[in-house]
Coordinates of C-alpha atoms and ligand atoms in Angstrom, one line a residue:
M193 CA 66.7 15.6 59.3
F194 CA 67.8 17.8 62.2
Y195 CA 71.1 19.3 63.2
R196 CA 72.7 18.8 66.6
S197 CA 75.6 20.6 68.3
T198 CA 78.8 18.7 68.8
R199 CA 78.8 20.0 72.4
N200 CA 75.2 19.4 73.1
S201 CA 73.3 16.5 71.5
G202 CA 70.1 17.9 72.8
V203 CA 70.2 20.8 70.4
N204 CA 67.8 20.1 67.5
V205 CA 67.5 22.6 64.8
T206 CA 66.6 22.6 61.1
S207 CA 69.2 23.1 58.4
A208 CA 67.9 26.6 57.8
Q209 CA 68.5 27.5 61.4
A210 CA 71.9 25.9 61.5
I211 CA 73.0 27.8 58.4
A212 CA 71.6 31.1 59.5
Q213 CA 73.2 30.8 62.9
G214 CA 76.6 29.4 61.7
I215 CA 77.7 28.1 65.1
S216 CA 75.8 26.7 68.1
E217 CA 75.4 29.0 71.1
D218 CA 77.4 26.5 73.2
G219 CA 80.4 26.9 70.9
G220 CA 79.8 23.6 69.2
L221 CA 79.4 22.9 65.5
F222 CA 76.2 21.8 63.9
V223 CA 76.2 18.2 62.5
P224 CA 73.4 16.3 60.8
S225 CA 71.5 13.9 63.1
E226 CA 72.1 11.2 60.5
I227 CA 74.1 10.8 57.3
P228 CA 71.8 10.1 54.4
A229 CA 72.6 7.2 52.2
I230 CA 72.8 7.2 48.4
S231 CA 72.9 4.0 46.3
M232 CA 75.1 3.0 43.3
D233 CA 71.9 3.5 41.2
D234 CA 71.7 7.0 42.4
I235 CA 75.3 7.6 41.5
K236 CA 74.8 6.2 38.0
K237 CA 72.0 8.5 37.4
L238 CA 74.0 11.5 38.6
G239 CA 76.5 10.7 35.9
E240 CA 74.0 11.8 33.3
M241 CA 73.3 15.1 35.1
S242 CA 74.8 18.6 35.1
Y243 CA 76.7 19.8 38.2
A244 CA 73.8 21.9 39.4
E245 CA 71.5 18.9 39.2
R246 CA 73.9 16.7 41.0
A247 CA 74.1 19.4 43.7
L248 CA 70.3 19.5 43.9
F249 CA 70.2 15.8 44.5
V250 CA 72.8 15.9 47.3
F251 CA 71.4 19.0 49.0
S252 CA 67.9 17.5 49.0
K253 CA 69.2 14.8 51.3
F254 CA 70.7 17.2 53.8
L255 CA 68.5 20.3 53.6
T256 CA 65.2 18.5 54.1
D257 CA 63.5 21.6 55.3
Y258 CA 64.2 23.5 52.0
T259 CA 61.7 22.9 49.2
E260 CA 62.9 21.5 45.9
A261 CA 62.2 24.9 44.3
E262 CA 64.3 26.7 46.9
I263 CA 67.2 24.4 46.4
R264 CA 66.9 24.7 42.6
Y265 CA 67.0 28.5 42.9
C266 CA 70.2 28.2 45.0
V267 CA 72.1 25.7 42.8
E268 CA 71.1 27.4 39.5
G269 CA 72.2 30.8 40.9
A270 CA 75.6 29.5 41.9
Y271 CA 76.7 26.7 39.6
N272 CA 76.6 28.2 36.2
T273 CA 79.1 29.5 33.5
K274 CA 78.7 33.1 34.6
N275 CA 80.5 32.2 37.9
F276 CA 82.7 29.4 36.7
D277 CA 84.9 29.3 33.7
T278 CA 84.1 25.6 32.9
E279 CA 80.8 23.9 32.2
N280 CA 81.7 21.0 34.5
I281 CA 82.1 23.5 37.4
A282 CA 84.5 21.0 39.2
E283 CA 86.9 19.9 36.5
L284 CA 88.4 16.4 36.7
A285 CA 91.7 16.4 34.8
H286 CA 93.4 13.1 34.0
L287 CA 96.9 13.5 35.3
F288 CA 98.3 10.0 34.6
D289 CA 97.1 6.5 34.8
G290 CA 94.5 6.1 37.6
T291 CA 95.3 9.5 39.1
Y292 CA 92.9 12.5 38.6
M293 CA 93.1 16.2 39.6
L294 CA 89.9 17.4 40.9
E295 CA 90.2 21.1 39.9
L296 CA 88.1 23.0 42.3
W297 CA 89.4 26.5 41.4
H298 CA 87.4 27.4 38.3
G299 CA 85.2 29.9 40.2
P300 CA 85.6 33.7 40.4
T301 CA 88.3 33.9 43.1
C302 CA 90.4 30.9 41.8
A303 CA 90.4 28.8 44.9
F304 CA 88.2 25.9 46.0
K305 CA 86.4 28.1 48.5
D306 CA 84.2 29.3 45.6
M307 CA 82.6 25.9 45.4
A308 CA 80.8 26.6 48.7
L309 CA 80.9 30.4 48.9
Q310 CA 79.2 31.0 45.6
I311 CA 76.1 29.1 47.0
L312 CA 76.3 30.0 50.7
P313 CA 74.7 33.5 50.2
Y314 CA 71.8 31.8 48.4
L315 CA 71.4 29.1 51.1
L316 CA 71.7 31.7 53.8
T317 CA 69.3 34.3 52.5
T318 CA 66.8 31.5 51.7
A319 CA 67.2 30.3 55.3
T320 CA 66.6 33.7 56.8
K321 CA 63.4 34.0 54.8
K322 CA 62.3 30.5 55.8
I323 CA 62.7 31.1 59.5
N324 CA 61.3 34.7 59.3
L325 CA 64.4 36.3 60.5
D326 CA 64.0 40.0 59.9
K327 CA 67.5 40.9 61.1
K328 CA 70.4 41.9 59.0
V329 CA 72.9 39.1 58.9
V330 CA 76.5 40.1 59.6
I331 CA 79.0 37.6 58.2
L332 CA 82.2 37.5 60.2
V333 CA 85.1 35.8 58.5
A334 CA 88.6 34.8 59.7
T335 CA 90.7 33.9 56.7
S336 CA 94.0 32.3 55.9
G337 CA 93.7 34.0 52.5
D338 CA 91.2 32.3 50.3
T339 CA 88.0 32.1 52.3
G340 CA 88.0 35.9 52.8
K341 CA 88.0 36.8 49.1
A342 CA 85.6 34.0 48.1
A343 CA 83.2 35.1 50.9
L344 CA 83.5 38.8 49.9
E345 CA 82.8 37.9 46.3
G346 CA 79.8 35.7 47.3
F347 CA 78.2 38.2 49.7
K348 CA 79.0 41.6 48.0
D349 CA 75.9 43.6 47.7
V350 CA 73.6 40.7 48.8
P351 CA 70.6 42.5 50.3
G352 CA 70.2 42.0 54.1
T353 CA 73.8 41.0 54.6
E354 CA 77.0 42.7 55.7
I355 CA 80.4 41.0 55.6
L356 CA 83.6 41.7 57.6
V357 CA 86.8 39.8 56.9
F358 CA 89.9 39.5 59.1
Y359 CA 93.2 38.2 57.7
P360 CA 96.7 37.7 59.2
D361 CA 98.7 40.8 58.1
N362 CA 101.8 38.7 57.1
G363 CA 100.1 35.4 56.5
V364 CA 98.7 35.8 52.9
S365 CA 100.2 35.9 49.4
A366 CA 100.5 39.2 47.6
M367 CA 97.7 38.3 45.2
Q368 CA 95.4 37.2 48.0
K369 CA 96.0 40.5 49.8
K370 CA 95.3 42.4 46.6
Q371 CA 92.1 40.4 46.0
M372 CA 90.8 41.4 49.4
T373 CA 92.0 45.0 49.9
T374 CA 90.5 46.0 46.5
Q375 CA 87.1 44.3 47.1
E376 CA 84.1 46.2 45.7
G377 CA 80.7 46.4 47.3
Q378 CA 78.7 48.5 49.7
N379 CA 78.3 45.9 52.4
V380 CA 81.9 44.8 52.8
G381 CA 84.8 45.4 55.3
V382 CA 88.3 44.0 55.4
C383 CA 90.9 44.3 58.1
A384 CA 94.4 42.9 58.7
I385 CA 95.3 41.8 62.2
K386 CA 98.7 41.5 63.8
G387 CA 98.7 37.8 64.4
N388 CA 98.3 34.5 62.6
F389 CA 95.2 32.7 61.2
D390 CA 94.5 31.0 64.6
D391 CA 94.4 34.4 66.3
A392 CA 91.9 35.6 63.7
Q393 CA 89.8 32.5 64.0
N394 CA 89.9 32.6 67.8
G395 CA 88.9 36.3 67.7
V396 CA 86.0 35.6 65.5
K397 CA 84.8 32.7 67.5
A398 CA 85.0 34.7 70.7
I399 CA 82.9 37.6 69.2
F400 CA 80.4 35.0 68.0
T401 CA 79.8 33.4 71.3
N402 CA 80.0 36.6 73.5
K403 CA 76.5 37.1 74.8
E404 CA 76.9 40.9 75.4
I405 CA 78.0 41.5 71.9
G406 CA 75.2 39.4 70.5
E407 CA 72.6 41.3 72.6
K408 CA 74.1 44.6 71.3
L409 CA 73.7 43.5 67.8
A410 CA 70.2 42.3 68.3
E411 CA 69.2 45.8 69.7
N412 CA 70.5 47.2 66.4
G413 CA 68.5 44.7 64.3
M414 CA 71.4 42.5 63.4
M415 CA 72.8 39.0 64.0
F416 CA 76.1 37.3 63.3
S417 CA 76.6 34.4 61.0
S418 CA 79.7 32.7 59.7
A419 CA 81.1 32.0 56.2
N420 CA 83.9 29.8 57.6
S421 CA 83.7 26.1 57.4
I422 CA 82.4 26.0 60.9
N423 CA 79.1 26.8 59.1
W424 CA 77.2 23.7 57.8
G425 CA 76.3 25.7 54.7
R426 CA 80.0 25.7 53.8
L427 CA 80.4 21.9 54.4
A428 CA 77.4 20.6 52.6
P429 CA 78.3 22.1 49.2
Q430 CA 81.8 20.5 49.5
I431 CA 80.3 17.0 49.7
I432 CA 78.8 17.4 46.3
Y433 CA 82.1 17.4 44.3
Y434 CA 83.2 14.1 45.8
V435 CA 79.9 12.5 44.9
S436 CA 80.1 14.2 41.5
S437 CA 83.7 13.0 40.9
Y438 CA 82.8 9.4 41.5
A439 CA 79.7 9.7 39.2
Q440 CA 81.9 11.3 36.5
L441 CA 84.6 8.7 36.7
L442 CA 82.0 5.9 36.5
K443 CA 80.3 7.6 33.5
D444 CA 83.7 8.0 31.7
G445 CA 84.5 4.4 32.2
E446 CA 87.6 5.2 34.4
I447 CA 86.2 3.0 37.2
A448 CA 83.7 0.2 37.4
E449 CA 80.6 0.2 39.6
G450 CA 81.6 -0.3 43.2
D451 CA 85.4 0.3 42.7
K452 CA 86.9 2.2 45.5
I453 CA 88.8 5.4 45.1
N454 CA 91.3 7.3 47.3
I455 CA 90.8 10.9 48.0
V456 CA 93.7 13.2 48.8
V457 CA 93.1 16.6 50.3
P458 CA 95.5 19.4 51.2
T459 CA 94.2 20.2 54.6
G460 CA 94.1 23.2 57.0
N461 CA 90.8 23.6 58.8
F462 CA 89.8 20.0 58.0
G463 CA 86.7 21.1 56.2
N464 CA 87.4 19.8 52.7
I465 CA 88.6 16.4 53.8
L466 CA 85.6 16.1 56.2
A467 CA 83.3 16.6 53.3
G468 CA 85.1 13.6 51.7
Y469 CA 84.4 11.6 54.8
Y470 CA 80.7 12.5 54.6
A471 CA 80.6 11.5 50.9
K472 CA 82.1 8.1 51.9
K473 CA 79.6 7.6 54.7
M474 CA 76.8 8.4 52.3
G475 CA 77.9 5.5 50.1
V476 CA 80.6 6.7 47.8
P477 CA 83.1 3.8 47.7
V478 CA 86.2 5.4 49.2
N479 CA 89.2 3.5 50.3
K480 CA 91.5 6.0 52.1
L481 CA 91.1 9.6 52.8
I482 CA 94.6 11.0 52.6
C483 CA 95.2 14.1 54.7
A484 CA 98.1 16.2 53.5
S485 CA 99.6 19.0 55.6
N486 CA 102.5 21.4 55.1
A487 CA 105.1 22.1 57.9
N488 CA 102.2 22.9 60.2
N489 CA 101.7 19.2 60.6
V490 CA 99.5 19.0 63.7
L491 CA 97.0 16.8 61.8
T492 CA 99.6 14.4 60.6
D493 CA 100.7 13.7 64.2
F494 CA 97.2 13.5 65.4
I495 CA 96.1 11.0 62.8
K496 CA 99.2 8.9 63.5
T497 CA 99.1 9.0 67.3
G498 CA 95.7 10.2 68.4
V499 CA 97.3 13.1 70.3
Y500 CA 96.3 16.5 69.2
D501 CA 98.9 19.0 70.4
R502 CA 98.9 22.6 69.2
N503 CA 101.8 23.6 71.5
R504 CA 104.4 23.7 68.7
Q505 CA 106.1 26.2 66.4
F506 CA 103.8 28.0 63.9
Y507 CA 105.4 28.2 60.4
A508 CA 104.5 30.7 57.7
T509 CA 104.8 28.6 54.5
I510 CA 104.3 29.0 50.8
S511 CA 100.9 27.2 51.2
P512 CA 99.5 29.9 53.5
S513 CA 95.8 28.7 53.3
M514 CA 97.0 25.6 55.3
D515 CA 99.0 27.5 58.0
I516 CA 96.6 26.5 60.8
L517 CA 97.2 24.8 64.1
I518 CA 93.6 24.5 65.3
S519 CA 91.6 22.6 62.7
S520 CA 88.0 23.4 63.6
N521 CA 86.2 20.7 61.7
L522 CA 88.0 17.9 63.4
E523 CA 85.4 18.4 66.1
R524 CA 82.7 17.3 63.8
L525 CA 84.7 14.2 62.8
L526 CA 85.4 13.3 66.4
Y527 CA 81.8 13.7 67.3
H528 CA 80.8 11.1 64.8
L529 CA 83.7 8.8 65.6
C530 CA 83.1 8.8 69.4
G531 CA 79.4 7.8 69.0
E532 CA 78.0 11.3 69.2
N533 CA 79.2 11.6 72.8
D534 CA 78.8 15.3 73.4
A535 CA 80.3 15.1 76.9
Q536 CA 83.5 13.5 75.4
I537 CA 83.7 16.4 72.9
R538 CA 83.3 19.0 75.6
E539 CA 86.1 17.4 77.5
W540 CA 88.5 17.2 74.6
F541 CA 87.9 20.6 73.3
G542 CA 87.9 22.1 76.8
K543 CA 91.4 20.7 77.1
L544 CA 92.3 22.0 73.7
A545 CA 91.3 25.5 74.9
S546 CA 93.0 25.3 78.3
E547 CA 96.1 23.2 77.6
G548 CA 96.3 23.1 73.9
R549 CA 96.3 19.3 73.9
Y550 CA 94.1 16.3 74.1
E551 CA 94.3 12.6 73.4
V552 CA 91.5 10.5 72.0
T553 CA 90.5 7.0 73.0
D554 CA 92.0 3.8 71.6
E555 CA 88.7 3.1 69.8
V556 CA 88.8 6.4 68.0
K557 CA 92.5 5.9 67.2
K558 CA 91.6 2.7 65.5
I559 CA 88.9 4.2 63.3
L560 CA 91.3 7.1 62.4
A561 CA 93.9 4.6 61.3
E562 CA 91.4 2.7 59.2
E563 CA 89.8 5.6 57.5
F564 CA 92.8 8.0 57.0
Y565 CA 96.3 8.2 56.0
A566 CA 98.3 11.4 57.0
G567 CA 101.5 12.9 55.8
C568 CA 103.2 16.3 55.5
C569 CA 105.8 18.1 53.4
D570 CA 107.9 21.2 53.8
D571 CA 108.3 24.1 51.4
E572 CA 111.3 22.6 49.7
K573 CA 109.5 19.4 49.0
T574 CA 106.5 21.3 47.8
K575 CA 108.6 23.2 45.3
A576 CA 110.4 20.1 44.2
T577 CA 107.0 18.5 43.6
I578 CA 105.8 21.4 41.5
K579 CA 108.9 21.2 39.3
E580 CA 108.6 17.4 39.0
Y581 CA 105.0 17.5 37.7
Y582 CA 105.7 20.4 35.5
D583 CA 108.6 18.5 33.9
K584 CA 107.0 15.1 33.9
Y585 CA 103.3 15.7 33.1
S586 CA 103.4 19.4 31.8
Y587 CA 101.0 20.1 34.7
T588 CA 101.4 23.2 36.7
C589 CA 99.9 22.9 40.2
D590 CA 99.7 25.5 43.0
T591 CA 101.6 25.2 46.2
H592 CA 98.7 23.7 48.2
T593 CA 97.9 21.1 45.6
A594 CA 101.6 20.2 45.4
V595 CA 101.5 19.3 49.2
A596 CA 98.8 16.9 48.4
V597 CA 100.6 15.4 45.5
S598 CA 103.8 15.0 47.5
V599 CA 102.0 13.2 50.4
Y600 CA 100.1 11.0 47.9
E601 CA 103.5 9.9 46.3
E602 CA 104.7 9.1 49.8
Y603 CA 101.6 7.1 50.5
V604 CA 102.0 5.1 47.3
K605 CA 105.6 4.4 48.2
A606 CA 104.7 3.3 51.7
T607 CA 101.8 1.1 50.8
G608 CA 102.0 0.1 47.2
D609 CA 98.3 0.8 47.0
K610 CA 97.2 1.0 43.3
T611 CA 93.6 2.2 44.0
K612 CA 92.5 5.0 41.6
T613 CA 92.9 8.3 43.2
V614 CA 91.3 11.7 43.1
I615 CA 93.5 14.6 44.3
A616 CA 91.8 17.8 45.4
S617 CA 93.4 20.7 43.6
T618 CA 92.5 23.6 45.7
A619 CA 93.8 26.7 44.0
S620 CA 94.8 28.0 40.7
P621 CA 98.7 28.3 40.4
Y622 CA 98.1 32.0 39.5
K623 CA 97.1 32.8 43.0
F624 CA 100.6 31.9 44.1
S625 CA 102.6 32.8 41.0
G626 CA 105.7 33.9 42.9
S627 CA 106.1 30.6 44.7
V628 CA 105.2 28.5 41.7
L629 CA 107.7 30.3 39.4
S630 CA 110.3 30.1 42.1
A631 CA 109.8 26.3 42.2
L632 CA 110.2 26.3 38.4
G633 CA 113.4 28.3 38.8
K634 CA 111.8 31.3 37.0
D635 CA 111.1 33.8 39.7
N636 CA 112.6 37.2 38.6
G637 CA 111.5 39.1 41.7
S638 CA 108.9 41.2 39.8
D639 CA 105.5 42.5 41.2
E640 CA 102.6 40.0 41.3
F641 CA 101.1 41.0 38.0
T642 CA 104.3 40.6 36.1
L643 CA 104.7 37.2 37.8
V644 CA 101.2 36.2 36.6
E645 CA 102.3 37.0 33.1
E646 CA 105.5 35.0 33.5
L647 CA 103.5 32.1 34.8
G648 CA 101.2 32.3 31.8
K649 CA 104.2 32.0 29.5
A650 CA 105.6 29.1 31.5
S651 CA 102.4 27.1 32.1
G652 CA 100.4 27.9 28.9
M653 CA 97.3 28.1 31.1
P654 CA 94.9 30.9 30.4
I655 CA 95.3 33.8 32.9
P656 CA 92.1 34.3 35.0
A657 CA 90.6 37.7 34.1
S658 CA 89.5 38.2 37.7
L659 CA 93.2 38.2 38.8
A660 CA 94.6 40.2 35.9
S661 CA 92.0 43.0 36.4
L662 CA 93.0 43.6 40.0
K663 CA 96.0 45.5 38.7
D664 CA 94.0 48.6 38.0
K665 CA 91.8 48.5 41.1
E666 CA 92.2 50.9 44.0
I667 CA 93.0 49.7 47.5
R668 CA 89.9 50.3 49.6
F669 CA 91.0 48.6 52.8
S670 CA 94.4 49.1 54.4
E671 CA 93.7 49.0 58.2
V672 CA 95.9 46.8 60.4
I673 CA 94.8 46.2 64.0
A674 CA 95.9 44.3 67.1
K675 CA 94.2 41.0 67.6
D676 CA 92.4 42.4 70.7
E677 CA 90.9 45.2 68.7
M678 CA 88.6 43.0 66.6
K679 CA 85.5 43.7 68.6
D680 CA 86.0 47.5 68.3
F681 CA 86.5 47.2 64.5
V682 CA 83.2 45.2 64.2
F683 CA 81.3 47.8 66.2
R684 CA 82.8 50.6 64.2
A685 CA 82.2 49.0 60.9
L686 CA 78.5 48.3 61.8
N687 CA 78.0 51.7 63.4
V688 CA 77.1 50.2 66.7
K689 CA 77.7 52.3 69.7
Ligands
PLP142 C1 91.3 26.6 52.5 C2 92.3 26.0 51.7 C3 92.8 24.7 52.0 C4 92.5 24.0 53.3 O1 91.1 23.6 53.3 P1 90.4 23.2 54.6 O2 89.0 22.9 54.3 O3 90.6 24.3 55.5 O4 91.2 22.0 55.2 C5 93.8 24.1 51.1 N1 94.1 24.8 50.0 C6 93.6 26.0 49.6 C7 94.1 26.6 48.4 C8 92.7 26.6 50.4 O5 92.2 27.8 50.1

């Protein structure tokens, strides 16, 4: 299997090359040349396996240039109980009849980003060896809060790599900020920017695709790569937990062979839900992919109308990891939906860059309506949902997951659909203790660590040691820069003149 660029179908690289490079030189994203199929027999067999073995199976379909031994080394290094606090790695909690919470936050940083970012350093360092890259890989990250910490934790002190993270100064939770600014490791850098996530992401993309900067780095024996979900090495690991969930539900007798399931995903950059789409195209029986947004509902409008329009108010919400107006991975979906027509993608994304708006064809609109349902919910509704599930099911969910739950309820009301449903739970409520407690009417205005303890009392859930221990760590990174100073920061951090 090879990887193409969404903006140039003539690009033909191995998965190792795609993962090492992160983004195509033309600014497009790498996509697999075909989507490999898995059978119901395969899925049944997966039911008997560990998460790492399931991962090995799925990766072997996409990373065909990696040897089995290489993939095994990667999955065993990442998906184990040293890194995750549950043997199942991705826990499937039975919420109520026919509805399951796919808890993707049992990793070291308490958000679903760990599912991919625990393994990405393995995939990437294996890739650089395979293609004989003797350059230091500089990982540039733009984060809306969770990716940054998960990437820092994954890459800290990984030989041959350096990682620099940019986050919006006023766009992350107190706990998220603490997690990043106290990061340990010799090869890490963290910087806040005066702007929002889109500014950070645009800045990083601009640095990536700037020839001059690239040449400067090369002179110094370095190259850029990405740990954002524009990197295929972020997307591929996310497909696994959807395949794994189906295998698990089948094994547990919750569904019968061939039964369809719905998948609900709280969405920002469209990476997580796109992984669900790939799982479906591989052969996992999926009915609807339900795309849930917060007040930044550009995707809701897009899926409903086929018009993508980022010219709108940006809201800072209590689900900050979804405060995004430019959802990068939509480009991959549209590339597949428009028949891999790279000229069409160049046109649409050219318009997005110049006018902030594009409209897809009627044909694409039709497929969007068949495959997806979209909805959104504001902060008030998010909080009401947290309270409702706490009272009704004694289940405490975080603010992002609550957005998904709320949109799912709206979907059931609108359609009456009784298909069994997996809801992606993307963060531990402890990461957003203040907002969760406030939803429960228990916020007493304390600092984030007291809030964590309060939430522990209210929820009865074990407090993640990785969050509790931040209290005593020193702040290492406190720099705040303007969004046009990102390049200077990068050169400074890398000691490039
Ligand atoms: C990143 C993130 C999301 C959004 O995921 P995308 O793949 O960007 O759509 C949702 N919830 C949480 C907690 C996140 O960290």
